[in-house]
Structure formats: C-alpha cells, structure tokens
C-alpha cells in the first residue's frame, strides 16, 4: 500500500487566447494517480472539498482506484493554482491556498487514518510550506514508526510562500526524515546549493541526511539516481515531442517507485544496499514514465502497459 499526503488543487492554465482551462492536479494528487496507473495500491489521505471541483476529484480518484479513507469531505473550497507556460512549455505557478480543503486535516486525524500495511508513505510539495510543516512532520514520524518507507518530493514552489528561507528550512527538515528523496535542479538551488553543479549538490545533500536514495531530475538533460553504493544517469529520450512538462516529476517518481516495488526493492533495507544493477532498470522505467507524460497535454501519466511497450521499443537508452 502506498499512502499519499499533500495537495489536491486545480490548475487554472492560461491559454494562448487569454482564457483559462481548469485541470485537476497538485503534485501529491498527481503522484497518487500516476502510481495507481502503474498498478500500485494507493490511498490519498487528505480531505476533498464539497464544492464542484472536490466532487470532480472524488470522481477522478475513484475512477483511478485510489482509496479515499472514509470519503471525508471538507466545507472549505478546493485549492487553486494559476499556471502560466513559458516558451518551452515549462509551468510557473501562483497559488490560492488559504483555508482550503486539502489542508483541512489535523495531524491526529491523519495519523488515525493511516492504513495498516503501508509500504510507502509519500509527501512533499505544498505540504512542506512553513504553516504546514510541523503537522506534516508529525504524520511522517507516525508513518515511519509504522514501518513505512518515507518518500519526500522537495518540489519547492517559491511563489507559494513569502518566507522562502523559512520554507527551504522546513523542506530540509522533511528531507532529513526521508528514506527516498526526489529533488530537481531548481529545488537544490532554493535549498542553498546555488552555483553548485546539480550532481555535486545532490551528493552533498546525501551526505547530510539519512536517506538511502536521491532521485535528481534534470529536465531535458534526464535524471540521476544516487545511493550509498551507486550513481546511475540517463538522458531524456531523443526525438520526443514535448507537449508540456506538467506532472512529469510526479510521473517520474511514480515510475521509479513502481519499478522498485516490482523488483521487491521498495524497503529501507533494500535501498540501503541498492547498486547499479537495481537502480539502472528503475531509472529507465522512471524516465520512460515521465517521457510519455511529457508527450501528452497536462498531467496524463501512462498506464503500466504503455510504459512496458515504450521500453520495448528501444526509445529509452540504458543508463550509465
């Protein structure tokens, strides 16, 4: 069982004609859907709104076979993000998240809702902002105590918080509790590694935390998996037609987790001894998952069968 804790928000995406299109999203919710499409048993822990967007989230998650504990609904509205795409189709965000549904949960209620049999507890993104970090850390601690492998996606959104140093400090506290960390080059910049080469920064981060594995995403340059025993790298597949990059990081992490789970390596003990023979196939699967998402408009993670066919086509190289 994979348990997720974090935001479900509506991306209001600015279109070329100035109108906005609403897309259900949020990094943690996207990850939950992407992981479910890879065949994992997934629970989304946060409450969803009673408003029309909240009902759309309920319908979507139930359609994707994501569990909603007790189907708890909140009277608060759904979170919103105003999304603008740049010339390379990379998104930037402005958030509206005061008194919203996915934040309408206490640590005690979240701890009580944690299901038995958790293999992985995943959080990150907007669950790590200063106003929420202490609560999130309480839930992380409870999940770890229950034996779950803890995954944290830094996924910093500077426009979500006026206090960027405080935000970054909270993210570092969460990363210190993780067994599996996902960071981007931009995340490392905001975490204090400005001017440091991304891989060198990731190595320094690994030396300062107890995590067993760091997944470093580098956009068009591909990705790196870094463990205590190995480092494997893989560039993005050549010749793909990128529609946009919305949800690519979430799809990447879902692909990574599903591959590790399929190989019986989704545990603290297994990651502690993970070498290139383990990490190489997992990275290839993760990059394939993200690449397929990039070739679709918005966050549309692929099914497990789509990833298998894409890998069989030879479009994704072997990691080095």
PDB file of C-alpha atoms in Angstrom:
ATOM      1  CA  UNK A   1       0.000   0.000   0.000  1.00  0.00           C
ATOM      2  CA  UNK A   2       1.243   3.471  -0.986  1.00  0.00           C
ATOM      3  CA  UNK A   3      -0.158   6.288   1.166  1.00  0.00           C
ATOM      4  CA  UNK A   4      -0.002   9.898  -0.037  1.00  0.00           C
ATOM      5  CA  UNK A   5      -0.346  13.092   1.995  1.00  0.00           C
ATOM      6  CA  UNK A   6      -0.463  16.524   0.378  1.00  0.00           C
ATOM      7  CA  UNK A   7      -2.226  18.842  -2.008  1.00  0.00           C
ATOM      8  CA  UNK A   8      -5.032  18.284  -4.471  1.00  0.00           C
ATOM      9  CA  UNK A   9      -5.529  21.534  -6.361  1.00  0.00           C
ATOM     10  CA  UNK A  10      -6.991  22.806  -9.597  1.00  0.00           C
ATOM     11  CA  UNK A  11      -4.528  24.193 -12.123  1.00  0.00           C
ATOM     12  CA  UNK A  12      -6.082  27.143 -13.913  1.00  0.00           C
ATOM     13  CA  UNK A  13      -3.919  27.088 -17.046  1.00  0.00           C
ATOM     14  CA  UNK A  14      -3.651  30.245 -19.108  1.00  0.00           C
ATOM     15  CA  UNK A  15      -4.382  29.511 -22.763  1.00  0.00           C
ATOM     16  CA  UNK A  16      -2.903  31.431 -25.748  1.00  0.00           C
ATOM     17  CA  UNK A  17      -6.163  33.360 -26.195  1.00  0.00           C
ATOM     18  CA  UNK A  18      -6.088  34.532 -22.563  1.00  0.00           C
ATOM     19  CA  UNK A  19      -8.780  32.198 -21.288  1.00  0.00           C
ATOM     20  CA  UNK A  20      -8.117  29.663 -18.528  1.00  0.00           C
ATOM     21  CA  UNK A  21      -8.677  25.931 -18.636  1.00  0.00           C
ATOM     22  CA  UNK A  22      -9.215  24.046 -15.363  1.00  0.00           C
ATOM     23  CA  UNK A  23      -7.205  20.857 -14.829  1.00  0.00           C
ATOM     24  CA  UNK A  24      -7.255  18.725 -11.698  1.00  0.00           C
ATOM     25  CA  UNK A  25      -3.764  18.467 -10.273  1.00  0.00           C
ATOM     26  CA  UNK A  26      -1.436  19.060  -7.342  1.00  0.00           C
ATOM     27  CA  UNK A  27       1.886  17.268  -7.051  1.00  0.00           C
ATOM     28  CA  UNK A  28       0.854  14.718  -4.433  1.00  0.00           C
ATOM     29  CA  UNK A  29      -2.510  14.001  -6.049  1.00  0.00           C
ATOM     30  CA  UNK A  30      -0.780  13.649  -9.438  1.00  0.00           C
ATOM     31  CA  UNK A  31       1.667  11.183  -7.909  1.00  0.00           C
ATOM     32  CA  UNK A  32      -1.200   9.173  -6.399  1.00  0.00           C
ATOM     33  CA  UNK A  33      -2.872   8.843  -9.799  1.00  0.00           C
ATOM     34  CA  UNK A  34       0.396   8.080 -11.589  1.00  0.00           C
ATOM     35  CA  UNK A  35       1.265   5.366  -9.051  1.00  0.00           C
ATOM     36  CA  UNK A  36      -2.205   3.825  -9.304  1.00  0.00           C
ATOM     37  CA  UNK A  37      -1.881   3.698 -13.098  1.00  0.00           C
ATOM     38  CA  UNK A  38       1.340   1.761 -12.595  1.00  0.00           C
ATOM     39  CA  UNK A  39      -0.641  -0.868 -10.708  1.00  0.00           C
ATOM     40  CA  UNK A  40       0.152   0.138  -7.135  1.00  0.00           C
ATOM     41  CA  UNK A  41      -2.440   0.093  -4.348  1.00  0.00           C
ATOM     42  CA  UNK A  42      -2.747   3.792  -3.399  1.00  0.00           C
ATOM     43  CA  UNK A  43      -4.516   5.803  -0.696  1.00  0.00           C
ATOM     44  CA  UNK A  44      -4.926   9.598  -0.811  1.00  0.00           C
ATOM     45  CA  UNK A  45      -5.173  10.773   2.794  1.00  0.00           C
ATOM     46  CA  UNK A  46      -6.278  14.425   2.618  1.00  0.00           C
ATOM     47  CA  UNK A  47      -9.906  15.612   2.603  1.00  0.00           C
ATOM     48  CA  UNK A  48     -11.512  16.842  -0.597  1.00  0.00           C
ATOM     49  CA  UNK A  49     -13.920  19.749  -0.867  1.00  0.00           C
ATOM     50  CA  UNK A  50     -17.697  19.556  -1.029  1.00  0.00           C
ATOM     51  CA  UNK A  51     -17.566  22.017  -3.946  1.00  0.00           C
ATOM     52  CA  UNK A  52     -17.860  21.006  -7.600  1.00  0.00           C
ATOM     53  CA  UNK A  53     -14.089  20.733  -8.033  1.00  0.00           C
ATOM     54  CA  UNK A  54     -13.944  18.491  -4.962  1.00  0.00           C
ATOM     55  CA  UNK A  55     -16.564  16.204  -6.482  1.00  0.00           C
ATOM     56  CA  UNK A  56     -14.534  16.055  -9.677  1.00  0.00           C
ATOM     57  CA  UNK A  57     -11.504  14.986  -7.610  1.00  0.00           C
ATOM     58  CA  UNK A  58     -13.575  12.287  -5.892  1.00  0.00           C
ATOM     59  CA  UNK A  59     -14.806  11.008  -9.255  1.00  0.00           C
ATOM     60  CA  UNK A  60     -11.295  11.026 -10.731  1.00  0.00           C
ATOM     61  CA  UNK A  61      -9.592   9.297  -7.820  1.00  0.00           C
ATOM     62  CA  UNK A  62     -12.296   6.655  -7.538  1.00  0.00           C
ATOM     63  CA  UNK A  63     -12.043   6.064 -11.298  1.00  0.00           C
ATOM     64  CA  UNK A  64      -8.290   5.553 -10.884  1.00  0.00           C
ATOM     65  CA  UNK A  65      -8.943   3.131  -7.991  1.00  0.00           C
ATOM     66  CA  UNK A  66      -7.268   5.399  -5.433  1.00  0.00           C
ATOM     67  CA  UNK A  67      -8.657   4.816  -1.931  1.00  0.00           C
ATOM     68  CA  UNK A  68     -10.198   7.756  -0.039  1.00  0.00           C
ATOM     69  CA  UNK A  69     -10.297   6.868   3.683  1.00  0.00           C
ATOM     70  CA  UNK A  70     -13.850   7.345   4.914  1.00  0.00           C
ATOM     71  CA  UNK A  71     -14.597   9.619   1.918  1.00  0.00           C
ATOM     72  CA  UNK A  72     -14.120  12.627   4.221  1.00  0.00           C
ATOM     73  CA  UNK A  73     -15.286  15.868   2.593  1.00  0.00           C
ATOM     74  CA  UNK A  74     -14.472  19.413   3.695  1.00  0.00           C
ATOM     75  CA  UNK A  75     -16.685  22.514   3.650  1.00  0.00           C
ATOM     76  CA  UNK A  76     -13.605  24.516   2.619  1.00  0.00           C
ATOM     77  CA  UNK A  77     -13.006  25.257  -1.086  1.00  0.00           C
ATOM     78  CA  UNK A  78     -10.592  23.438  -3.368  1.00  0.00           C
ATOM     79  CA  UNK A  79      -7.058  24.857  -3.732  1.00  0.00           C
ATOM     80  CA  UNK A  80      -6.298  26.777  -6.915  1.00  0.00           C
ATOM     81  CA  UNK A  81      -3.089  27.440  -8.843  1.00  0.00           C
ATOM     82  CA  UNK A  82      -2.820  29.913 -11.708  1.00  0.00           C
ATOM     83  CA  UNK A  83      -0.460  28.305 -14.239  1.00  0.00           C
ATOM     84  CA  UNK A  84       1.448  30.112 -16.973  1.00  0.00           C
ATOM     85  CA  UNK A  85       3.527  28.192 -19.521  1.00  0.00           C
ATOM     86  CA  UNK A  86       6.725  29.725 -20.893  1.00  0.00           C
ATOM     87  CA  UNK A  87       8.119  29.359 -24.415  1.00  0.00           C
ATOM     88  CA  UNK A  88       9.482  25.878 -23.585  1.00  0.00           C
ATOM     89  CA  UNK A  89       6.116  24.782 -22.107  1.00  0.00           C
ATOM     90  CA  UNK A  90       7.503  24.804 -18.553  1.00  0.00           C
ATOM     91  CA  UNK A  91       4.922  25.950 -15.984  1.00  0.00           C
ATOM     92  CA  UNK A  92       5.082  28.670 -13.334  1.00  0.00           C
ATOM     93  CA  UNK A  93       2.505  28.911 -10.569  1.00  0.00           C
ATOM     94  CA  UNK A  94       0.649  31.412  -8.375  1.00  0.00           C
ATOM     95  CA  UNK A  95      -1.262  29.728  -5.546  1.00  0.00           C
ATOM     96  CA  UNK A  96      -4.547  30.404  -3.725  1.00  0.00           C
ATOM     97  CA  UNK A  97      -4.459  28.130  -0.666  1.00  0.00           C
ATOM     98  CA  UNK A  98      -5.898  29.881   2.370  1.00  0.00           C
ATOM     99  CA  UNK A  99      -8.485  27.807   4.305  1.00  0.00           C
ATOM    100  CA  UNK A 100      -8.693  25.127   1.612  1.00  0.00           C
ATOM    101  CA  UNK A 101      -9.923  21.565   1.727  1.00  0.00           C
ATOM    102  CA  UNK A 102      -6.678  19.593   1.405  1.00  0.00           C
ATOM    103  CA  UNK A 103      -5.257  21.491   4.407  1.00  0.00           C
ATOM    104  CA  UNK A 104      -8.410  20.853   6.490  1.00  0.00           C
ATOM    105  CA  UNK A 105      -6.908  17.960   8.439  1.00  0.00           C
ATOM    106  CA  UNK A 106      -5.184  17.715  11.806  1.00  0.00           C
ATOM    107  CA  UNK A 107      -2.108  15.570  12.428  1.00  0.00           C
ATOM    108  CA  UNK A 108      -4.134  13.448  14.845  1.00  0.00           C
ATOM    109  CA  UNK A 109      -6.782  12.772  12.221  1.00  0.00           C
ATOM    110  CA  UNK A 110      -4.159  11.991   9.605  1.00  0.00           C
ATOM    111  CA  UNK A 111      -2.333   9.603  11.936  1.00  0.00           C
ATOM    112  CA  UNK A 112      -5.592   7.837  12.777  1.00  0.00           C
ATOM    113  CA  UNK A 113      -6.347   7.409   9.062  1.00  0.00           C
ATOM    114  CA  UNK A 114      -3.014   5.754   8.237  1.00  0.00           C
ATOM    115  CA  UNK A 115      -3.870   2.259   6.986  1.00  0.00           C
ATOM    116  CA  UNK A 116      -2.083  -0.850   8.125  1.00  0.00           C
ATOM    117  CA  UNK A 117       0.298  -2.499   5.732  1.00  0.00           C
ATOM    118  CA  UNK A 118       1.882   0.686   4.371  1.00  0.00           C
ATOM    119  CA  UNK A 119       4.949   0.010   2.240  1.00  0.00           C
ATOM    120  CA  UNK A 120       5.485   3.631   1.247  1.00  0.00           C
ATOM    121  CA  UNK A 121       4.374   6.961   2.718  1.00  0.00           C
ATOM    122  CA  UNK A 122       4.780   9.822   0.256  1.00  0.00           C
ATOM    123  CA  UNK A 123       4.505  13.562   0.821  1.00  0.00           C
ATOM    124  CA  UNK A 124       6.102  16.801  -0.322  1.00  0.00           C
ATOM    125  CA  UNK A 125       5.252  19.833  -2.379  1.00  0.00           C
ATOM    126  CA  UNK A 126       2.896  22.253  -0.673  1.00  0.00           C
ATOM    127  CA  UNK A 127       2.575  20.053   2.419  1.00  0.00           C
ATOM    128  CA  UNK A 128       6.037  21.397   3.325  1.00  0.00           C
ATOM    129  CA  UNK A 129       5.236  25.134   3.463  1.00  0.00           C
ATOM    130  CA  UNK A 130       6.005  26.816   6.821  1.00  0.00           C
ATOM    131  CA  UNK A 131       2.395  26.854   8.076  1.00  0.00           C
ATOM    132  CA  UNK A 132       2.032  23.099   7.480  1.00  0.00           C
ATOM    133  CA  UNK A 133       5.497  21.633   8.002  1.00  0.00           C
ATOM    134  CA  UNK A 134       5.162  20.768  11.697  1.00  0.00           C
ATOM    135  CA  UNK A 135       1.913  18.911  11.077  1.00  0.00           C
ATOM    136  CA  UNK A 136       3.398  17.079   8.112  1.00  0.00           C
ATOM    137  CA  UNK A 137       6.440  16.047  10.133  1.00  0.00           C
ATOM    138  CA  UNK A 138       4.132  14.537  12.775  1.00  0.00           C
ATOM    139  CA  UNK A 139       2.448  12.402  10.124  1.00  0.00           C
ATOM    140  CA  UNK A 140       5.816  11.416   8.620  1.00  0.00           C
ATOM    141  CA  UNK A 141       7.004  10.305  12.057  1.00  0.00           C
ATOM    142  CA  UNK A 142       3.884   8.194  12.590  1.00  0.00           C
ATOM    143  CA  UNK A 143       4.234   6.568   9.167  1.00  0.00           C
ATOM    144  CA  UNK A 144       7.900   5.756   9.748  1.00  0.00           C
ATOM    145  CA  UNK A 145       7.084   4.325  13.165  1.00  0.00           C
ATOM    146  CA  UNK A 146       4.536   2.064  11.468  1.00  0.00           C
ATOM    147  CA  UNK A 147       7.321   0.687   9.275  1.00  0.00           C
ATOM    148  CA  UNK A 148       6.711   2.596   6.053  1.00  0.00           C
ATOM    149  CA  UNK A 149       9.476   3.725   3.736  1.00  0.00           C
ATOM    150  CA  UNK A 150       9.168   7.528   3.647  1.00  0.00           C
ATOM    151  CA  UNK A 151       9.372   9.347   0.316  1.00  0.00           C
ATOM    152  CA  UNK A 152       9.609  13.154   0.157  1.00  0.00           C
ATOM    153  CA  UNK A 153       9.498  15.242  -3.021  1.00  0.00           C
ATOM    154  CA  UNK A 154      11.001  18.665  -2.238  1.00  0.00           C
ATOM    155  CA  UNK A 155       9.166  20.290  -5.185  1.00  0.00           C
ATOM    156  CA  UNK A 156       9.645  23.828  -3.864  1.00  0.00           C
ATOM    157  CA  UNK A 157       7.233  26.457  -5.190  1.00  0.00           C
ATOM    158  CA  UNK A 158       8.754  29.834  -4.203  1.00  0.00           C
ATOM    159  CA  UNK A 159       5.583  31.754  -5.063  1.00  0.00           C
ATOM    160  CA  UNK A 160       3.615  29.681  -2.552  1.00  0.00           C
ATOM    161  CA  UNK A 161       5.295  31.375   0.397  1.00  0.00           C
ATOM    162  CA  UNK A 162       6.656  34.852   1.128  1.00  0.00           C
ATOM    163  CA  UNK A 163       9.263  33.439   3.541  1.00  0.00           C
ATOM    164  CA  UNK A 164      11.456  31.460   1.153  1.00  0.00           C
ATOM    165  CA  UNK A 165      14.313  30.885   3.663  1.00  0.00           C
ATOM    166  CA  UNK A 166      11.811  29.558   6.214  1.00  0.00           C
ATOM    167  CA  UNK A 167      10.165  27.436   3.560  1.00  0.00           C
ATOM    168  CA  UNK A 168      13.506  25.954   2.486  1.00  0.00           C
ATOM    169  CA  UNK A 169      14.440  25.265   6.115  1.00  0.00           C
ATOM    170  CA  UNK A 170      11.199  23.318   6.579  1.00  0.00           C
ATOM    171  CA  UNK A 171      11.816  21.317   3.425  1.00  0.00           C
ATOM    172  CA  UNK A 172      15.281  20.401   4.709  1.00  0.00           C
ATOM    173  CA  UNK A 173      13.672  19.174   7.955  1.00  0.00           C
ATOM    174  CA  UNK A 174      11.373  16.922   5.942  1.00  0.00           C
ATOM    175  CA  UNK A 175      14.218  15.621   3.772  1.00  0.00           C
ATOM    176  CA  UNK A 176      16.087  14.704   6.951  1.00  0.00           C
ATOM    177  CA  UNK A 177      13.226  12.298   7.801  1.00  0.00           C
ATOM    178  CA  UNK A 178      13.051  10.685   4.352  1.00  0.00           C
ATOM    179  CA  UNK A 179      14.412   7.385   3.081  1.00  0.00           C
ATOM    180  CA  UNK A 180      13.796   8.340  -0.562  1.00  0.00           C
ATOM    181  CA  UNK A 181      14.225  11.949  -1.735  1.00  0.00           C
ATOM    182  CA  UNK A 182      13.271  13.486  -5.055  1.00  0.00           C
ATOM    183  CA  UNK A 183      14.760  16.873  -5.956  1.00  0.00           C
ATOM    184  CA  UNK A 184      15.129  18.903  -9.121  1.00  0.00           C
ATOM    185  CA  UNK A 185      17.974  21.180 -10.099  1.00  0.00           C
ATOM    186  CA  UNK A 186      15.726  24.120  -9.188  1.00  0.00           C
ATOM    187  CA  UNK A 187      14.962  22.589  -5.773  1.00  0.00           C
ATOM    188  CA  UNK A 188      18.671  22.317  -4.999  1.00  0.00           C
ATOM    189  CA  UNK A 189      19.116  25.974  -5.914  1.00  0.00           C
ATOM    190  CA  UNK A 190      16.428  27.004  -3.415  1.00  0.00           C
ATOM    191  CA  UNK A 191      17.820  24.658  -0.761  1.00  0.00           C
ATOM    192  CA  UNK A 192      21.067  26.606  -0.659  1.00  0.00           C
ATOM    193  CA  UNK A 193      23.168  24.959  -3.367  1.00  0.00           C
ATOM    194  CA  UNK A 194      23.147  27.926  -5.717  1.00  0.00           C
ATOM    195  CA  UNK A 195      26.150  27.830  -8.046  1.00  0.00           C
ATOM    196  CA  UNK A 196      26.916  24.177  -7.260  1.00  0.00           C
ATOM    197  CA  UNK A 197      26.693  21.592 -10.035  1.00  0.00           C
ATOM    198  CA  UNK A 198      23.478  19.579  -9.520  1.00  0.00           C
ATOM    199  CA  UNK A 199      25.123  16.181  -9.037  1.00  0.00           C
ATOM    200  CA  UNK A 200      27.680  17.618  -6.614  1.00  0.00           C
ATOM    201  CA  UNK A 201      24.839  19.283  -4.712  1.00  0.00           C
ATOM    202  CA  UNK A 202      22.904  16.012  -4.583  1.00  0.00           C
ATOM    203  CA  UNK A 203      25.970  14.194  -3.246  1.00  0.00           C
ATOM    204  CA  UNK A 204      26.380  16.830  -0.547  1.00  0.00           C
ATOM    205  CA  UNK A 205      22.702  16.522   0.355  1.00  0.00           C
ATOM    206  CA  UNK A 206      23.021  12.734   0.613  1.00  0.00           C
ATOM    207  CA  UNK A 207      25.949  13.188   2.985  1.00  0.00           C
ATOM    208  CA  UNK A 208      23.850  15.391   5.287  1.00  0.00           C
ATOM    209  CA  UNK A 209      20.726  13.202   5.618  1.00  0.00           C
ATOM    210  CA  UNK A 210      19.923   9.584   6.440  1.00  0.00           C
ATOM    211  CA  UNK A 211      18.154   8.908   3.127  1.00  0.00           C
ATOM    212  CA  UNK A 212      19.126   5.815   1.183  1.00  0.00           C
ATOM    213  CA  UNK A 213      18.322   7.141  -2.298  1.00  0.00           C
ATOM    214  CA  UNK A 214      18.133  10.528  -4.022  1.00  0.00           C
ATOM    215  CA  UNK A 215      16.363  10.924  -7.356  1.00  0.00           C
ATOM    216  CA  UNK A 216      17.625  14.044  -9.140  1.00  0.00           C
ATOM    217  CA  UNK A 217      15.623  15.251 -12.140  1.00  0.00           C
ATOM    218  CA  UNK A 218      17.310  17.488 -14.704  1.00  0.00           C
ATOM    219  CA  UNK A 219      14.532  18.252 -17.178  1.00  0.00           C
ATOM    220  CA  UNK A 220      15.632  17.776 -20.781  1.00  0.00           C
ATOM    221  CA  UNK A 221      19.005  16.517 -19.503  1.00  0.00           C
ATOM    222  CA  UNK A 222      17.392  13.445 -17.934  1.00  0.00           C
ATOM    223  CA  UNK A 223      17.838  12.221 -14.379  1.00  0.00           C
ATOM    224  CA  UNK A 224      20.188  10.646 -11.848  1.00  0.00           C
ATOM    225  CA  UNK A 225      19.696   8.075  -9.095  1.00  0.00           C
ATOM    226  CA  UNK A 226      22.222   8.349  -6.285  1.00  0.00           C
ATOM    227  CA  UNK A 227      22.504   5.802  -3.485  1.00  0.00           C
ATOM    228  CA  UNK A 228      25.146   4.956  -0.900  1.00  0.00           C
ATOM    229  CA  UNK A 229      26.593   2.394  -3.306  1.00  0.00           C
ATOM    230  CA  UNK A 230      25.994   3.654  -6.826  1.00  0.00           C
ATOM    231  CA  UNK A 231      25.198   6.534  -9.138  1.00  0.00           C
ATOM    232  CA  UNK A 232      23.358   5.971 -12.425  1.00  0.00           C
ATOM    233  CA  UNK A 233      22.463   8.602 -15.023  1.00  0.00           C
ATOM    234  CA  UNK A 234      20.176   8.661 -18.040  1.00  0.00           C
ATOM    235  CA  UNK A 235      19.396  11.391 -20.535  1.00  0.00           C
ATOM    236  CA  UNK A 236      15.919  12.111 -21.861  1.00  0.00           C
ATOM    237  CA  UNK A 237      14.976  10.059 -24.932  1.00  0.00           C
ATOM    238  CA  UNK A 238      15.880  11.686 -28.229  1.00  0.00           C
ATOM    239  CA  UNK A 239      13.218  12.900 -30.599  1.00  0.00           C
ATOM    240  CA  UNK A 240      10.226  13.080 -28.269  1.00  0.00           C
ATOM    241  CA  UNK A 241       7.694  15.815 -28.981  1.00  0.00           C
ATOM    242  CA  UNK A 242       7.158  17.569 -25.657  1.00  0.00           C
ATOM    243  CA  UNK A 243       3.645  18.970 -25.264  1.00  0.00           C
ATOM    244  CA  UNK A 244       4.355  20.356 -21.789  1.00  0.00           C
ATOM    245  CA  UNK A 245       6.100  19.240 -18.591  1.00  0.00           C
ATOM    246  CA  UNK A 246       3.136  19.427 -16.202  1.00  0.00           C
ATOM    247  CA  UNK A 247       3.267  16.395 -13.905  1.00  0.00           C
ATOM    248  CA  UNK A 248       6.495  14.983 -15.340  1.00  0.00           C
ATOM    249  CA  UNK A 249       8.257  14.943 -11.980  1.00  0.00           C
ATOM    250  CA  UNK A 250       5.292  13.227 -10.325  1.00  0.00           C
ATOM    251  CA  UNK A 251       5.136  10.664 -13.134  1.00  0.00           C
ATOM    252  CA  UNK A 252       8.900  10.096 -12.874  1.00  0.00           C
ATOM    253  CA  UNK A 253       8.661   9.335  -9.166  1.00  0.00           C
ATOM    254  CA  UNK A 254       5.677   7.042  -9.661  1.00  0.00           C
ATOM    255  CA  UNK A 255       7.604   5.145 -12.323  1.00  0.00           C
ATOM    256  CA  UNK A 256      10.602   4.853 -10.011  1.00  0.00           C
ATOM    257  CA  UNK A 257       8.543   3.601  -7.077  1.00  0.00           C
ATOM    258  CA  UNK A 258       6.581   1.119  -9.171  1.00  0.00           C
ATOM    259  CA  UNK A 259       9.764  -0.339 -10.646  1.00  0.00           C
ATOM    260  CA  UNK A 260      11.360  -0.708  -7.220  1.00  0.00           C
ATOM    261  CA  UNK A 261       8.181  -2.318  -5.887  1.00  0.00           C
ATOM    262  CA  UNK A 262       8.019  -4.760  -8.791  1.00  0.00           C
ATOM    263  CA  UNK A 263      11.603  -5.786  -8.079  1.00  0.00           C
ATOM    264  CA  UNK A 264      10.990  -6.243  -4.353  1.00  0.00           C
ATOM    265  CA  UNK A 265      13.258  -3.284  -3.565  1.00  0.00           C
ATOM    266  CA  UNK A 266      10.745  -0.855  -2.042  1.00  0.00           C
ATOM    267  CA  UNK A 267      12.070  -1.008   1.517  1.00  0.00           C
ATOM    268  CA  UNK A 268      14.636   0.771   3.633  1.00  0.00           C
ATOM    269  CA  UNK A 269      16.794  -2.349   3.841  1.00  0.00           C
ATOM    270  CA  UNK A 270      16.746  -2.919   0.074  1.00  0.00           C
ATOM    271  CA  UNK A 271      17.561   0.703  -0.768  1.00  0.00           C
ATOM    272  CA  UNK A 272      20.432   0.667   1.725  1.00  0.00           C
ATOM    273  CA  UNK A 273      22.252  -1.850  -0.483  1.00  0.00           C
ATOM    274  CA  UNK A 274      20.924  -0.726  -3.867  1.00  0.00           C
ATOM    275  CA  UNK A 275      23.603  -0.869  -6.546  1.00  0.00           C
ATOM    276  CA  UNK A 276      23.668  -0.061 -10.266  1.00  0.00           C
ATOM    277  CA  UNK A 277      22.030  -3.388 -11.123  1.00  0.00           C
ATOM    278  CA  UNK A 278      18.998  -2.308  -9.085  1.00  0.00           C
ATOM    279  CA  UNK A 279      18.995   1.389  -9.876  1.00  0.00           C
ATOM    280  CA  UNK A 280      19.579   1.182 -13.643  1.00  0.00           C
ATOM    281  CA  UNK A 281      16.288  -0.528 -14.574  1.00  0.00           C
ATOM    282  CA  UNK A 282      14.400   1.620 -12.065  1.00  0.00           C
ATOM    283  CA  UNK A 283      15.785   4.818 -13.599  1.00  0.00           C
ATOM    284  CA  UNK A 284      14.969   3.645 -17.106  1.00  0.00           C
ATOM    285  CA  UNK A 285      11.389   2.897 -16.075  1.00  0.00           C
ATOM    286  CA  UNK A 286      11.080   6.288 -14.355  1.00  0.00           C
ATOM    287  CA  UNK A 287      12.401   8.217 -17.362  1.00  0.00           C
ATOM    288  CA  UNK A 288      10.074   6.313 -19.689  1.00  0.00           C
ATOM    289  CA  UNK A 289       7.092   7.147 -17.487  1.00  0.00           C
ATOM    290  CA  UNK A 290       7.959  10.855 -17.377  1.00  0.00           C
ATOM    291  CA  UNK A 291       8.664  10.963 -21.124  1.00  0.00           C
ATOM    292  CA  UNK A 292       5.270   9.509 -22.019  1.00  0.00           C
ATOM    293  CA  UNK A 293       3.603  12.082 -19.778  1.00  0.00           C
ATOM    294  CA  UNK A 294       5.582  14.878 -21.468  1.00  0.00           C
ATOM    295  CA  UNK A 295       4.190  13.834 -24.834  1.00  0.00           C
ATOM    296  CA  UNK A 296       0.640  14.483 -23.584  1.00  0.00           C
ATOM    297  CA  UNK A 297      -1.097  17.754 -22.704  1.00  0.00           C
ATOM    298  CA  UNK A 298      -1.214  18.313 -18.946  1.00  0.00           C
ATOM    299  CA  UNK A 299      -0.579  15.634 -16.349  1.00  0.00           C
ATOM    300  CA  UNK A 300      -1.624  12.391 -18.045  1.00  0.00           C
ATOM    301  CA  UNK A 301       0.539   9.640 -16.533  1.00  0.00           C
ATOM    302  CA  UNK A 302       0.802   6.454 -18.573  1.00  0.00           C
ATOM    303  CA  UNK A 303      -0.542   3.061 -17.654  1.00  0.00           C
ATOM    304  CA  UNK A 304       1.951   0.310 -16.814  1.00  0.00           C
ATOM    305  CA  UNK A 305       1.316  -1.361 -20.185  1.00  0.00           C
ATOM    306  CA  UNK A 306       2.150   1.875 -22.027  1.00  0.00           C
ATOM    307  CA  UNK A 307       5.485   2.099 -20.225  1.00  0.00           C
ATOM    308  CA  UNK A 308       6.302  -1.534 -20.986  1.00  0.00           C
ATOM    309  CA  UNK A 309       5.640  -1.021 -24.705  1.00  0.00           C
ATOM    310  CA  UNK A 310       7.679   2.175 -24.769  1.00  0.00           C
ATOM    311  CA  UNK A 311      10.632   0.441 -23.130  1.00  0.00           C
ATOM    312  CA  UNK A 312      10.353  -2.476 -25.554  1.00  0.00           C
ATOM    313  CA  UNK A 313      10.531  -0.028 -28.473  1.00  0.00           C
ATOM    314  CA  UNK A 314      14.086   0.840 -27.511  1.00  0.00           C
ATOM    315  CA  UNK A 315      13.341   4.576 -27.352  1.00  0.00           C
ATOM    316  CA  UNK A 316      14.861   4.786 -23.864  1.00  0.00           C
ATOM    317  CA  UNK A 317      18.588   4.119 -23.677  1.00  0.00           C
ATOM    318  CA  UNK A 318      20.347   2.107 -20.994  1.00  0.00           C
ATOM    319  CA  UNK A 319      21.551   4.145 -18.006  1.00  0.00           C
ATOM    320  CA  UNK A 320      25.235   4.701 -17.436  1.00  0.00           C
TER     321      UNK A 320
END
